[in-house]
Short mmCIF file of C-alpha atoms and ligand atoms in Angstrom, two decimals:
data_model
loop_
_atom_site.label_atom_id
_atom_site.label_comp_id
_atom_site.label_asym_id
_atom_site.label_seq_id
_atom_site.Cartn_x
_atom_site.Cartn_y
_atom_site.Cartn_z
CA MET A 9 161.05 -87.21 2.73
CA ILE A 10 162.54 -86.17 6.05
CA LYS A 11 160.15 -85.30 8.86
CA ILE A 12 161.14 -83.26 11.86
CA TYR A 13 159.40 -82.81 15.18
CA ASN A 14 159.26 -79.03 15.20
CA THR A 15 159.02 -77.67 18.75
CA LEU A 16 157.56 -74.47 17.34
CA LYS A 17 154.54 -76.33 15.96
CA GLY A 18 154.46 -79.14 18.48
CA GLU A 19 154.23 -81.75 15.73
CA LEU A 20 156.04 -83.70 13.06
CA GLU A 21 156.51 -81.67 9.90
CA GLU A 22 157.87 -82.44 6.51
CA PHE A 23 161.26 -80.78 6.11
CA LYS A 24 161.29 -78.33 3.24
CA PRO A 25 164.56 -76.45 3.05
CA LEU A 26 164.73 -72.79 2.12
CA LYS A 27 167.07 -73.62 -0.72
CA ALA A 28 166.63 -76.92 -2.52
CA GLY A 29 169.32 -79.41 -1.58
CA GLU A 30 170.76 -77.25 1.18
CA VAL A 31 170.35 -77.14 4.94
CA SER A 32 171.33 -74.27 7.20
CA MET A 33 171.51 -75.08 10.89
CA TYR A 34 172.50 -73.34 14.07
CA VAL A 35 173.03 -75.13 17.37
CA CYS A 36 173.73 -73.40 20.68
CA GLY A 37 177.20 -74.30 21.86
CA PRO A 38 178.80 -74.52 25.28
CA THR A 39 179.71 -71.75 27.70
CA VAL A 40 183.40 -72.38 28.07
CA TYR A 41 184.08 -72.09 31.78
CA ASN A 42 184.44 -75.77 32.59
CA TYR A 43 185.05 -79.17 31.01
CA ILE A 44 181.95 -80.50 29.26
CA HIS A 45 179.89 -83.11 31.06
CA ILE A 46 178.22 -86.09 29.46
CA GLY A 47 174.91 -84.20 29.31
CA ASN A 48 176.54 -81.50 27.15
CA SER A 49 177.94 -84.18 24.88
CA ARG A 50 174.43 -85.28 23.85
CA PRO A 51 173.55 -82.26 21.67
CA ALA A 52 177.10 -82.23 20.27
CA ILE A 53 176.82 -85.89 19.20
CA PHE A 54 173.18 -85.80 18.16
CA PHE A 55 173.34 -82.68 15.98
CA ASP A 56 176.57 -83.93 14.43
CA THR A 57 174.55 -87.01 13.46
CA VAL A 58 171.76 -84.83 12.04
CA ARG A 59 174.34 -83.10 9.87
CA ARG A 60 175.80 -86.41 8.77
CA TYR A 61 172.36 -87.82 7.97
CA PHE A 62 171.41 -84.83 5.82
CA GLU A 63 174.68 -85.27 3.96
CA PHE A 64 173.99 -88.98 3.54
CA ARG A 65 170.63 -88.00 2.01
CA GLY A 66 172.40 -85.71 -0.46
CA TYR A 67 172.05 -82.30 1.17
CA LYS A 68 174.77 -79.72 1.49
CA VAL A 69 174.84 -78.63 5.13
CA LYS A 70 175.97 -75.34 6.57
CA TYR A 71 176.37 -75.93 10.30
CA VAL A 72 177.12 -73.21 12.85
CA GLN A 73 177.75 -73.83 16.54
CA ASN A 74 178.95 -71.04 18.78
CA PHE A 75 181.17 -70.80 21.82
CA THR A 76 179.84 -68.54 24.58
CA ASP A 77 183.10 -67.05 25.75
CA VAL A 78 181.80 -64.17 27.86
CA ASP A 79 179.21 -64.36 30.63
CA ASP A 80 178.85 -63.98 34.39
CA LYS A 81 179.99 -67.51 35.22
CA MET A 82 183.11 -67.08 33.12
CA ILE A 83 183.97 -63.76 34.73
CA LYS A 84 183.55 -65.34 38.15
CA LYS A 85 185.76 -68.27 37.19
CA ALA A 86 188.46 -65.95 35.80
CA ASN A 87 188.45 -63.96 39.05
CA GLU A 88 188.64 -67.13 41.15
CA GLU A 89 191.60 -68.39 39.19
CA GLY A 90 193.25 -64.97 38.94
CA VAL A 91 193.47 -65.10 35.15
CA THR A 92 191.82 -63.24 32.27
CA LEU A 93 188.55 -64.10 30.58
CA GLN A 94 190.51 -65.00 27.45
CA ASP A 95 192.68 -67.45 29.41
CA ILE A 96 189.60 -69.23 30.72
CA ALA A 97 188.01 -69.33 27.26
CA LYS A 98 191.15 -70.67 25.60
CA LYS A 99 191.68 -73.34 28.23
CA TYR A 100 188.15 -74.72 27.96
CA ILE A 101 187.80 -74.39 24.20
CA ASP A 102 191.00 -76.41 23.82
CA ALA A 103 189.63 -78.94 26.31
CA TYR A 104 186.33 -79.06 24.40
CA PHE A 105 188.11 -80.04 21.20
CA GLU A 106 190.33 -82.51 23.00
CA ASP A 107 187.31 -84.27 24.56
CA THR A 108 184.92 -84.13 21.62
CA SER A 109 187.53 -85.33 19.13
CA LYS A 110 187.19 -88.69 20.91
CA VAL A 111 183.48 -88.90 20.09
CA ASN A 112 184.25 -88.20 16.45
CA LEU A 113 182.51 -84.89 15.73
CA LYS A 114 182.86 -83.90 12.09
CA GLU A 115 184.77 -80.63 12.26
CA GLU A 116 185.32 -80.33 8.52
CA GLY A 117 183.41 -77.32 7.19
CA MET A 118 181.92 -76.44 10.57
CA ILE A 119 181.61 -72.80 11.56
CA ARG A 120 182.38 -72.22 15.22
CA PRO A 121 182.18 -68.50 15.99
CA LYS A 122 182.97 -67.01 19.38
CA ALA A 123 180.71 -64.46 21.06
CA THR A 124 183.57 -62.05 21.79
CA GLU A 125 184.48 -61.91 18.12
CA ASN A 126 180.98 -60.75 17.18
CA ILE A 127 180.25 -57.94 19.63
CA GLY A 128 179.92 -55.43 16.76
CA GLU A 129 177.13 -57.51 15.17
CA MET A 130 175.31 -57.69 18.50
CA ILE A 131 175.53 -53.92 19.03
CA LYS A 132 174.08 -53.40 15.58
CA ILE A 133 171.01 -55.52 16.33
CA ILE A 134 170.53 -53.88 19.74
CA LYS A 135 170.64 -50.43 18.08
CA THR A 136 167.95 -51.48 15.63
CA LEU A 137 165.81 -52.86 18.45
CA ILE A 138 166.07 -49.54 20.32
CA GLU A 139 165.20 -47.61 17.17
CA LYS A 140 162.09 -49.72 16.67
CA ASP A 141 161.12 -49.38 20.34
CA TYR A 142 161.64 -53.08 20.99
CA ALA A 143 164.38 -52.22 23.49
CA TYR A 144 165.32 -49.43 25.87
CA GLU A 145 168.40 -48.25 27.68
CA SER A 146 168.30 -48.06 31.44
CA GLN A 147 171.25 -46.93 33.59
CA GLY A 148 173.82 -48.30 31.19
CA ASP A 149 171.98 -51.60 30.59
CA VAL A 150 169.75 -52.29 27.60
CA TYR A 151 166.63 -54.44 27.91
CA PHE A 152 164.26 -56.03 25.45
CA ASN A 153 160.84 -54.37 25.71
CA ILE A 154 158.38 -57.26 26.13
CA GLU A 155 155.41 -54.85 26.21
CA ASN A 156 155.76 -54.25 22.46
CA TYR A 157 156.12 -57.93 21.57
CA LYS A 158 153.38 -59.28 23.78
CA LYS A 159 151.37 -61.10 21.16
CA GLU A 160 154.03 -63.45 19.89
CA TYR A 161 156.19 -63.92 22.97
CA GLY A 162 155.87 -67.48 24.27
CA GLU A 163 155.15 -69.09 20.88
CA LEU A 164 158.02 -71.58 21.19
CA SER A 165 157.57 -72.62 24.80
CA GLY A 166 153.78 -72.52 24.50
CA GLN A 167 153.33 -70.17 27.43
CA SER A 168 151.19 -67.08 27.45
CA ILE A 169 152.61 -63.79 28.59
CA ASP A 170 150.14 -63.74 31.49
CA ASP A 171 151.32 -67.13 32.76
CA LEU A 172 154.89 -66.02 32.45
CA GLN A 173 154.24 -62.76 34.20
CA SER A 174 152.44 -64.33 37.11
CA GLY A 175 155.28 -66.85 37.41
CA ALA A 176 158.02 -64.24 37.24
CA ARG A 177 159.59 -63.12 40.45
CA ILE A 178 158.44 -59.67 41.50
CA ASN A 179 161.25 -57.52 40.36
CA ILE A 180 162.26 -54.97 42.93
CA SER A 181 164.76 -53.25 40.69
CA GLU A 182 163.67 -50.04 39.07
CA ILE A 183 165.85 -50.72 36.09
CA LYS A 184 163.37 -52.90 34.17
CA ARG A 185 159.92 -51.85 33.07
CA ASN A 186 158.55 -55.39 33.06
CA PRO A 187 159.96 -58.36 35.01
CA LEU A 188 160.06 -60.36 31.75
CA ASP A 189 162.28 -57.79 30.01
CA PHE A 190 165.65 -59.42 29.50
CA ALA A 191 169.12 -57.92 29.17
CA LEU A 192 170.59 -57.31 25.75
CA TRP A 193 173.52 -55.34 27.13
CA LYS A 194 174.91 -55.20 30.66
CA LYS A 195 176.85 -52.32 32.10
CA ALA A 196 180.32 -53.34 33.27
CA LYS A 197 180.98 -53.30 37.01
CA ASP A 198 184.39 -52.26 38.31
CA GLY A 199 187.13 -54.65 37.32
CA GLU A 200 185.00 -56.56 34.82
CA PRO A 201 186.00 -57.01 31.19
CA TYR A 202 184.10 -54.66 28.88
CA TRP A 203 183.51 -53.49 25.33
CA ASN A 204 182.63 -49.95 24.30
CA SER A 205 179.12 -49.35 23.07
CA PRO A 206 176.71 -46.45 22.46
CA TRP A 207 175.44 -47.15 26.02
CA GLY A 208 178.87 -47.07 27.66
CA LYS A 209 181.24 -49.82 28.71
CA GLY A 210 179.66 -53.23 29.09
CA ARG A 211 179.11 -56.68 27.67
CA PRO A 212 176.31 -58.41 25.76
CA GLY A 213 173.58 -60.46 27.38
CA TRP A 214 173.66 -64.17 26.61
CA HIS A 215 170.70 -64.47 24.23
CA ILE A 216 171.74 -61.74 21.80
CA GLU A 217 174.89 -63.56 20.74
CA CYS A 218 172.99 -66.39 19.07
CA SER A 219 170.74 -63.94 17.23
CA ALA A 220 173.80 -62.08 15.97
CA MET A 221 175.89 -65.09 14.98
CA SER A 222 173.10 -67.01 13.27
CA ASN A 223 172.20 -63.86 11.32
CA LYS A 224 175.82 -63.28 10.34
CA TYR A 225 176.46 -66.78 9.03
CA LEU A 226 173.02 -68.04 7.97
CA GLY A 227 170.95 -64.91 7.34
CA SER A 228 167.79 -63.63 9.03
CA THR A 229 165.81 -66.75 8.02
CA PHE A 230 167.35 -70.20 8.09
CA ASP A 231 166.26 -73.83 8.32
CA ILE A 232 167.05 -75.44 11.66
CA HIS A 233 167.85 -74.24 15.15
CA GLY A 234 168.84 -76.83 17.70
CA GLY A 235 169.79 -77.21 21.33
CA GLY A 236 168.89 -78.98 24.54
CA GLN A 237 165.32 -78.84 25.88
CA ASP A 238 166.50 -76.71 28.78
CA LEU A 239 167.20 -73.89 26.31
CA ILE A 240 163.61 -73.57 25.05
CA PHE A 241 162.80 -71.04 27.73
CA PRO A 242 164.01 -68.41 28.13
CA HIS A 243 167.02 -68.64 25.79
CA HIS A 244 165.38 -69.68 22.54
CA GLU A 245 162.21 -67.74 23.21
CA ASN A 246 164.33 -64.63 23.64
CA GLU A 247 166.42 -65.37 20.56
CA ILE A 248 163.20 -65.46 18.52
CA ALA A 249 161.98 -62.15 19.98
CA GLN A 250 165.27 -60.36 19.30
CA SER A 251 165.78 -61.79 15.84
CA LYS A 252 162.29 -61.29 14.51
CA CYS A 253 162.19 -57.71 15.77
CA GLY A 254 165.82 -56.89 15.05
CA THR A 255 166.61 -58.51 11.71
CA GLY A 256 163.18 -58.62 10.08
CA GLY A 257 163.47 -62.28 9.07
CA GLU A 258 161.43 -65.31 10.03
CA PHE A 259 164.43 -66.65 12.03
CA ALA A 260 164.61 -70.45 12.41
CA ARG A 261 161.87 -72.45 10.65
CA TYR A 262 162.38 -75.77 12.45
CA TRP A 263 163.31 -76.07 16.11
CA ILE A 264 164.85 -79.32 17.30
CA HIS A 265 165.43 -79.98 21.00
CA ASN A 266 167.17 -82.96 22.52
CA GLY A 267 166.19 -84.53 25.85
CA TYR A 268 168.20 -84.74 29.04
CA ILE A 269 170.60 -87.29 30.33
CA ASN A 270 169.43 -88.52 33.71
CA ILE A 271 171.18 -90.15 36.58
CA LYS A 272 168.90 -92.38 38.62
CA GLY A 273 165.92 -90.57 37.13
CA GLU A 274 167.19 -87.08 37.88
CA LYS A 275 168.41 -84.62 35.25
CA MET A 276 172.19 -84.36 35.08
CA SER A 277 173.27 -80.78 35.55
CA LYS A 278 176.06 -78.70 36.89
CA SER A 279 173.71 -76.96 39.30
CA LEU A 280 172.52 -80.26 40.82
CA GLY A 281 176.11 -81.45 41.14
CA ASN A 282 175.24 -84.94 39.80
CA PHE A 283 177.26 -84.77 36.63
CA PHE A 284 180.07 -86.74 35.05
CA LEU A 285 182.60 -85.00 32.88
CA LEU A 286 183.01 -86.45 29.43
CA ARG A 287 186.74 -86.77 30.07
CA GLU A 288 186.08 -88.81 33.22
CA VAL A 289 183.80 -91.19 31.36
CA LEU A 290 186.42 -91.45 28.60
CA GLU A 291 188.85 -92.89 31.14
CA ASN A 292 186.74 -96.05 31.33
CA PHE A 293 184.91 -96.15 28.01
CA GLU A 294 186.02 -95.39 24.49
CA GLY A 295 184.48 -92.43 22.69
CA ARG A 296 182.85 -94.70 20.11
CA VAL A 297 181.02 -96.57 22.91
CA ILE A 298 179.79 -93.28 24.42
CA ARG A 299 178.60 -92.10 21.01
CA PHE A 300 176.83 -95.39 20.34
CA PHE A 301 175.18 -95.19 23.77
CA ILE A 302 173.90 -91.64 23.14
CA LEU A 303 172.48 -92.59 19.74
CA SER A 304 170.85 -95.77 21.06
CA ALA A 305 167.91 -93.75 22.37
CA HIS A 306 165.59 -91.42 20.50
CA TYR A 307 166.98 -87.91 20.87
CA ARG A 308 163.82 -86.46 22.40
CA LYS A 309 163.63 -89.09 25.13
CA PRO A 310 165.63 -88.85 28.33
CA ILE A 311 168.52 -91.31 28.65
CA ASP A 312 169.58 -92.91 31.91
CA PHE A 313 173.27 -92.79 32.30
CA SER A 314 175.15 -95.48 34.22
CA ASP A 315 178.19 -97.69 33.79
CA ASN A 316 175.83 -100.59 33.25
CA GLU A 317 174.16 -98.89 30.30
CA LEU A 318 177.54 -98.15 28.78
CA ILE A 319 178.65 -101.75 29.25
CA GLN A 320 175.54 -102.84 27.39
CA SER A 321 176.25 -100.41 24.56
CA LYS A 322 179.80 -101.72 24.40
CA SER A 323 178.63 -105.30 24.02
CA GLY A 324 176.08 -104.27 21.38
CA LEU A 325 178.79 -102.56 19.41
CA GLU A 326 181.04 -105.58 19.76
CA ARG A 327 178.29 -107.76 18.33
CA ILE A 328 178.41 -105.66 15.15
CA GLU A 329 182.20 -105.65 15.07
CA ASN A 330 182.50 -109.39 15.62
CA ALA A 331 180.21 -110.09 12.67
CA ILE A 332 182.36 -107.85 10.47
CA SER A 333 185.59 -109.48 11.53
CA ARG A 334 184.10 -112.93 10.94
CA ALA A 335 183.05 -111.75 7.49
CA LYS A 336 186.46 -110.28 6.72
CA GLU A 337 188.20 -113.48 7.73
CA ARG A 338 185.88 -115.40 5.49
CA LEU A 339 186.64 -113.07 2.59
CA ALA A 340 190.35 -113.65 3.06
CA GLU A 341 189.89 -117.37 2.50
CA LYS A 342 190.31 -118.97 -0.89
CA VAL A 343 187.20 -118.76 -3.01
CA SER A 344 185.55 -121.71 -4.65
CA ASN A 345 182.89 -121.23 -7.24
CA GLU A 346 180.65 -123.74 -5.62
CA GLY A 347 178.56 -122.81 -2.65
CA GLU A 348 175.73 -120.65 -1.49
CA ASN A 349 174.91 -117.50 -3.45
CA LEU A 350 173.39 -115.93 -0.34
CA GLU A 351 170.41 -114.47 -2.11
CA SER A 352 168.49 -114.13 1.12
CA LEU A 353 171.29 -111.99 2.56
CA LYS A 354 171.10 -109.81 -0.52
CA GLU A 355 167.38 -109.39 -0.01
CA SER A 356 167.79 -108.65 3.64
CA LEU A 357 170.48 -106.04 2.82
CA GLU A 358 168.14 -104.24 0.44
CA ASN A 359 165.39 -104.30 3.08
CA THR A 360 167.76 -102.91 5.67
CA LYS A 361 168.79 -100.08 3.37
CA ASP A 362 165.14 -99.09 2.93
CA LYS A 363 164.33 -99.51 6.58
CA PHE A 364 167.28 -97.41 7.76
CA ILE A 365 166.18 -94.49 5.61
CA LYS A 366 162.56 -94.93 6.59
CA VAL A 367 163.23 -94.75 10.33
CA MET A 368 165.87 -92.04 10.12
CA ASP A 369 163.65 -89.93 7.87
CA GLU A 370 161.07 -90.02 10.63
CA ASP A 371 162.63 -87.45 12.97
CA PHE A 372 166.16 -88.88 13.05
CA ASN A 373 165.22 -92.08 14.85
CA THR A 374 168.76 -93.31 15.49
CA ALA A 375 167.46 -96.00 17.86
CA GLY A 376 165.43 -97.47 15.01
CA GLY A 377 168.38 -97.11 12.64
CA ILE A 378 170.60 -99.06 15.00
CA GLY A 379 167.84 -101.67 15.31
CA ALA A 380 167.94 -102.11 11.52
CA ILE A 381 171.70 -102.64 11.69
CA PHE A 382 171.31 -105.33 14.34
CA GLU A 383 168.90 -107.17 12.06
CA ILE A 384 171.29 -107.24 9.13
CA VAL A 385 174.10 -108.29 11.48
CA LYS A 386 171.99 -111.26 12.56
CA ASP A 387 171.43 -112.24 8.93
CA LEU A 388 175.09 -111.76 8.11
CA ASN A 389 176.05 -114.12 10.93
CA LYS A 390 173.56 -116.67 9.66
CA ALA A 391 175.05 -116.44 6.16
CA LEU A 392 178.53 -116.91 7.55
CA ASP A 393 177.46 -120.19 9.08
CA GLU A 394 177.24 -121.66 5.57
CA GLU A 395 179.99 -124.11 4.98
CA LYS A 396 180.54 -123.13 1.37
CA ILE A 397 179.93 -119.71 -0.09
CA SER A 398 180.22 -118.95 -3.78
CA ALA A 399 182.18 -116.04 -5.27
CA LYS A 400 178.88 -114.28 -5.78
CA GLY A 401 177.91 -114.90 -2.17
CA LEU A 402 181.21 -113.45 -1.02
CA GLU A 403 180.53 -110.33 -3.05
CA ILE A 404 177.25 -109.94 -1.19
CA ILE A 405 179.07 -110.35 2.09
CA GLU A 406 181.50 -107.64 1.05
CA GLU A 407 178.66 -105.34 0.08
CA THR A 408 176.93 -106.02 3.39
CA ILE A 409 179.94 -105.16 5.52
CA GLU A 410 180.61 -102.08 3.44
CA TYR A 411 177.03 -100.94 4.03
CA ILE A 412 177.24 -101.57 7.78
CA ARG A 413 180.52 -99.66 7.90
CA THR A 414 179.09 -96.71 5.96
CA VAL A 415 176.06 -96.39 8.20
CA MET A 416 177.92 -96.89 11.45
CA GLU A 417 180.96 -94.73 10.69
CA ASP A 418 179.88 -92.13 8.15
CA VAL A 419 176.26 -91.59 9.17
CA LEU A 420 176.15 -92.40 12.88
CA GLY A 421 179.80 -91.44 13.35
CA VAL A 422 180.53 -94.54 15.46
CA LEU A 423 183.96 -95.78 14.46
CA LEU A 424 184.21 -99.55 14.37
CA LYS A 425 187.13 -101.44 15.79
CA VAL A 426 187.41 -104.61 13.83
CA GLU A 427 189.88 -107.25 14.86
CA VAL A 428 190.75 -109.61 12.07
CA GLN A 429 193.01 -112.57 12.12
CA VAL A 430 195.26 -112.08 9.12
CA GLY A 431 197.25 -115.23 8.60
CA ASN A 432 198.98 -115.52 11.94
CA MET A 433 198.74 -111.82 12.74
CA THR A 434 195.99 -109.76 14.29
CA SER A 435 194.83 -106.48 12.83
CA GLU A 436 196.21 -104.78 15.92
CA LEU A 437 199.69 -105.90 14.90
CA VAL A 438 199.09 -104.61 11.37
CA GLU A 439 198.08 -101.24 12.82
CA PHE A 440 201.24 -101.19 14.91
CA LEU A 441 203.42 -101.87 11.88
CA LEU A 442 201.64 -99.06 10.04
CA GLU A 443 202.34 -96.74 12.93
CA LEU A 444 206.07 -97.58 12.74
CA ARG A 445 205.94 -97.07 9.00
CA ARG A 446 204.27 -93.70 9.43
CA GLU A 447 207.02 -92.59 11.80
CA ALA A 448 209.63 -93.78 9.33
CA ARG A 449 207.93 -91.79 6.55
CA ASP A 450 207.85 -88.68 8.76
CA ASN A 451 211.61 -89.12 9.12
CA LYS A 452 211.93 -89.73 5.38
CA ASP A 453 213.22 -93.25 5.99
CA TRP A 454 211.81 -94.59 2.73
CA ASP A 455 213.80 -97.85 2.84
CA PHE A 456 212.13 -98.90 6.07
CA SER A 457 208.75 -97.71 4.89
CA ASP A 458 208.97 -99.72 1.67
CA LYS A 459 210.22 -102.78 3.50
CA VAL A 460 207.16 -102.81 5.78
CA ARG A 461 204.85 -102.30 2.82
CA ASP A 462 206.45 -105.09 0.79
CA ARG A 463 206.48 -107.58 3.63
CA LEU A 464 202.83 -106.90 4.45
CA GLN A 465 201.99 -107.27 0.79
CA GLY A 466 203.74 -110.63 0.82
CA MET A 467 201.32 -111.65 3.60
CA GLY A 468 198.34 -110.61 1.49
CA ILE A 469 197.76 -107.23 3.06
CA LYS A 470 197.31 -104.36 0.66
CA LEU A 471 198.13 -100.80 1.75
CA LYS A 472 196.65 -97.63 0.38
CA ASP A 473 198.40 -94.37 1.26
CA GLY A 474 195.96 -91.49 1.64
CA LYS A 475 196.65 -87.86 2.41
CA ASP A 476 196.96 -88.23 6.17
CA LYS A 477 196.47 -91.89 6.76
CA THR A 478 197.17 -95.28 5.33
CA THR A 479 194.37 -97.80 5.08
CA TRP A 480 194.79 -101.50 4.63
CA SER A 481 192.76 -104.38 3.37
CA ILE A 482 193.11 -108.07 2.78
ZN1 LIG B 7 171.88 -69.90 21.77
#
């Protein structure tokens, strides 16, 4: 039974999907006017892990994450650089994929819609909102009419409309009826990109895009909506208002929000100027280390980012990898039937399997999950200290490393780099030979390709050719 801390309720709740065995989730994506910083990488990595965990637990997941490719900051950037909005969007979407591919996001089956490709859907919802008196047009802009949604507004952020109103800046413009009314549609100024609408030339407000895209791909009621804590108010609050009034559904049933990444105790953000780009961090640390670092803390807690923390994550990851390479080397040795059966390792493996599910079921506690892995790694190392291990014991070792690999790579998405001494070669050399063989195969040089395969086989290394990659084992 998976439990989720639902921001909407302010407590842990048992997850009951709308459709048995299926999960629909929507996560707010980046505004593509700059390279992503390490703080933006946290929701990308965490929600990718949520998806992977649901799949591990047997669910079919439909996962939507948008790209905001039109907004004020993007228009400003395009003007500064003297290029079009589309040029800016393309540049930073390409960069997003380039950077995030290194932290191993699962792209397969993901739906990544762009705001500008869904303007028609947004206009449709805005029209409905106007018809129902939940929105009004004012001098070419359209605003959500808070007055008619007073009772429920603030349910996600836990703020009352009175608190919000007294906190809102006194609005001197005559365009809005209430300072809390937010833009659904903005009239285009001279020289700005625009789309035609019933209210003239303009562009959508930011919040409406997520209402439109989640509705298009997941329907008016779906399971999970995610994003960073900074999006709770006003973005998610406004999404709820628009969607409930405009599509008639319940909207998202579970709201999951990840915490910030801090630097020296202060939130990392573009506006504070204390941020590190993911691509800068990738110059010094591998993506798998960054991913492991992000998942080492509970997602709702803030994480302190520093080189030191990353170095620690790297050494933790190496501890896991070293145990696996030790185990693989041991497996490559000749087997005798005499020796330890490693029953205690078997028991510890079964306990770890239960524990991993138990902690991850409790609100995706990746920190606890990693803790469980460290325990089994300790027991694996202890087992490997045995002088003699029986064939049965070796089977348990094999099962243990396969389990560690599955959890680390498939569920947590942290790819392991295991160096194994194979005869008088290292696994790095094997990888290099495979790379040469792959090039030869691309050039249809089958003689060379077969020669590499046969020689490696002679050294006890088995190759398995898959669709786009060759794996090897000893
Ligand atoms: Zn959003």
